[in-house]
Amino acid sequence: MRSVAVGFAAMAEASDGVTDSVAVGANAMAPFDKERSVAIGAAALSSTGSNDSVAIGYAAMETNEDGAGNVAIGGYAMQGDGDGFTSSYNTAIGFRALYLITDNAGYNTAMGAESMAGTTTGAYNSALGYQSLYSNSTGSYNSVFCYQ
């Protein structure tokens, strides 16, 4: 299995094919059947997960079902809308950054607390600063570097 799990139900229900992953925290990566991912924090990456992703913080990337290559750092960062999301290649750093992400929201970079928090399907956006692009739901190809 070549993976490490520390915490109550961390990496629970993982298949024998799960390799090169690390889960630390209650319910981190549970259930999980993907590879080469890191989840640190309670409920981090706790949906079916994705390959090659990093989730650090409480409920970070919690509902990622099949998106690959994502990075979420901060409490509730890239948590998703609750229905699960399949978006790939996003980076969210900060409390609730890219919070409501759903499907088809790829290639976004959100840095700052609640940066792009309302983005659901927008793609190719860059936002830096507290609540930058906060109300952007579906807009794509935006770059914002400021407060709100």
Coordinates of C-alpha atoms in Angstrom, one line a residue:
M1 CA 0.0 0.0 0.0
R2 CA 3.0 2.4 0.6
S3 CA 0.8 5.0 2.2
V4 CA 0.7 6.5 5.7
A5 CA -2.5 7.2 7.7
V6 CA -2.6 8.8 11.2
G7 CA -5.8 9.7 13.0
F8 CA -9.3 8.3 13.6
A9 CA -10.6 6.9 10.3
A10 CA -7.8 8.5 8.3
M11 CA -7.7 6.9 4.8
A12 CA -10.6 4.6 5.9
E13 CA -11.8 2.3 3.2
A14 CA -8.7 2.8 1.1
S15 CA -8.2 0.0 -1.5
D16 CA -5.0 -2.0 -1.7
G17 CA -4.0 0.0 -4.8
V18 CA -3.6 3.3 -2.9
T19 CA 0.0 4.2 -3.0
D20 CA 2.3 7.1 -2.1
S21 CA -0.3 9.0 -0.1
V22 CA -0.3 10.6 3.4
A23 CA -3.4 11.3 5.5
V24 CA -3.1 13.0 8.9
G25 CA -6.2 13.9 10.9
A26 CA -9.6 12.5 11.8
N27 CA -11.4 11.4 8.6
A28 CA -8.6 12.7 6.4
M29 CA -8.8 11.0 3.0
A30 CA -11.7 8.9 4.1
P31 CA -13.0 7.2 1.9
F32 CA -10.1 7.4 -0.5
D33 CA -8.9 5.4 -3.5
K34 CA -6.5 7.7 -5.4
E35 CA -2.8 8.0 -5.4
R36 CA 0.1 10.4 -4.7
S37 CA -1.9 12.8 -2.5
V38 CA -1.5 14.5 0.9
A39 CA -4.2 15.4 3.3
I40 CA -3.5 17.1 6.6
G41 CA -6.4 18.2 8.8
A42 CA -9.7 16.8 10.0
A43 CA -11.9 16.0 7.0
A44 CA -9.3 17.1 4.5
L45 CA -9.7 15.5 1.1
S46 CA -12.5 13.3 2.6
S47 CA -14.5 12.6 -0.5
T48 CA -13.5 10.0 -3.0
G49 CA -10.5 12.2 -3.8
S50 CA -8.1 12.8 -6.6
N51 CA -4.7 11.9 -7.8
D52 CA -1.8 14.3 -7.2
S53 CA -3.5 16.7 -4.9
V54 CA -2.6 18.4 -1.6
A55 CA -5.1 19.5 1.0
I56 CA -4.0 21.1 4.3
G57 CA -6.5 22.5 6.8
Y58 CA -9.8 21.6 8.3
A59 CA -12.2 20.4 5.5
A60 CA -9.8 21.5 2.8
M61 CA -10.9 20.1 -0.5
E62 CA -13.5 18.1 1.4
T63 CA -15.8 17.3 -1.5
N64 CA -13.3 16.8 -4.3
E65 CA -14.6 13.7 -6.1
D66 CA -12.3 13.5 -9.1
G67 CA -10.4 16.7 -9.7
A68 CA -6.6 16.2 -10.1
G69 CA -3.6 18.3 -9.5
N70 CA -5.3 20.6 -7.0
V71 CA -3.7 22.4 -4.0
A72 CA -5.8 23.7 -1.1
I73 CA -4.2 25.3 2.0
G74 CA -6.3 26.8 4.7
G75 CA -9.5 25.9 6.6
Y76 CA -12.3 25.2 4.2
A77 CA -10.1 26.0 1.2
M78 CA -11.6 24.6 -2.0
Q79 CA -14.2 22.7 0.1
G80 CA -16.8 22.6 -2.7
D81 CA -20.5 23.1 -2.7
G82 CA -21.4 19.9 -1.0
D83 CA -22.3 17.9 -4.2
G84 CA -18.8 17.1 -5.0
F85 CA -16.6 18.6 -7.7
T86 CA -14.3 17.4 -10.4
S87 CA -12.4 20.5 -11.2
S88 CA -8.6 20.2 -11.8
Y89 CA -5.4 22.2 -11.6
N90 CA -6.6 24.8 -9.1
T91 CA -4.6 26.5 -6.2
A92 CA -6.4 27.9 -3.2
I93 CA -4.4 29.4 -0.3
G94 CA -6.3 31.0 2.5
F95 CA -9.4 30.5 4.7
R96 CA -12.3 29.6 2.4
A97 CA -10.4 30.4 -0.8
L98 CA -12.3 28.9 -3.8
Y99 CA -14.9 27.8 -1.2
L100 CA -17.9 27.0 -3.5
I101 CA -16.0 25.4 -6.4
T102 CA -18.0 22.9 -8.5
D103 CA -17.2 21.3 -11.9
N104 CA -15.4 22.9 -14.8
A105 CA -13.6 25.4 -12.6
G106 CA -10.0 24.6 -13.7
Y107 CA -6.8 26.5 -13.7
N108 CA -7.7 29.0 -11.0
T109 CA -5.3 30.6 -8.5
A110 CA -6.8 32.1 -5.4
M111 CA -4.6 33.5 -2.7
G112 CA -6.0 35.3 0.4
A113 CA -8.8 34.6 2.8
E114 CA -12.1 34.1 1.0
S115 CA -10.4 34.9 -2.3
M116 CA -12.7 33.6 -5.1
A117 CA -15.0 32.1 -2.4
G118 CA -18.1 32.4 -4.7
T119 CA -16.5 31.0 -7.8
T120 CA -18.4 27.9 -8.9
T121 CA -17.5 27.2 -12.6
G122 CA -15.2 30.1 -13.6
A123 CA -11.8 29.1 -15.1
Y124 CA -8.4 30.6 -15.8
N125 CA -8.7 33.2 -13.0
S126 CA -6.1 34.7 -10.8
A127 CA -7.0 36.5 -7.6
L128 CA -4.6 37.8 -4.9
G129 CA -5.9 39.5 -1.7
Y130 CA -8.6 39.3 0.9
Q131 CA -12.0 38.6 -0.8
S132 CA -10.5 39.3 -4.2
L133 CA -13.0 38.1 -6.9
Y134 CA -15.3 37.1 -4.0
S135 CA -18.5 37.4 -6.0
N136 CA -17.2 35.9 -9.3
S137 CA -19.4 32.9 -9.9
T138 CA -18.8 31.8 -13.5
G139 CA -16.5 34.4 -14.9
S140 CA -13.3 33.3 -16.6
Y141 CA -10.0 34.8 -17.6
N142 CA -9.9 37.4 -14.9
S143 CA -6.9 38.7 -12.9
V144 CA -7.4 40.7 -9.8
F145 CA -4.7 41.8 -7.3
C146 CA -6.4 43.8 -4.5
Y147 CA -8.6 43.8 -1.4
Q148 CA -12.1 42.8 -2.4

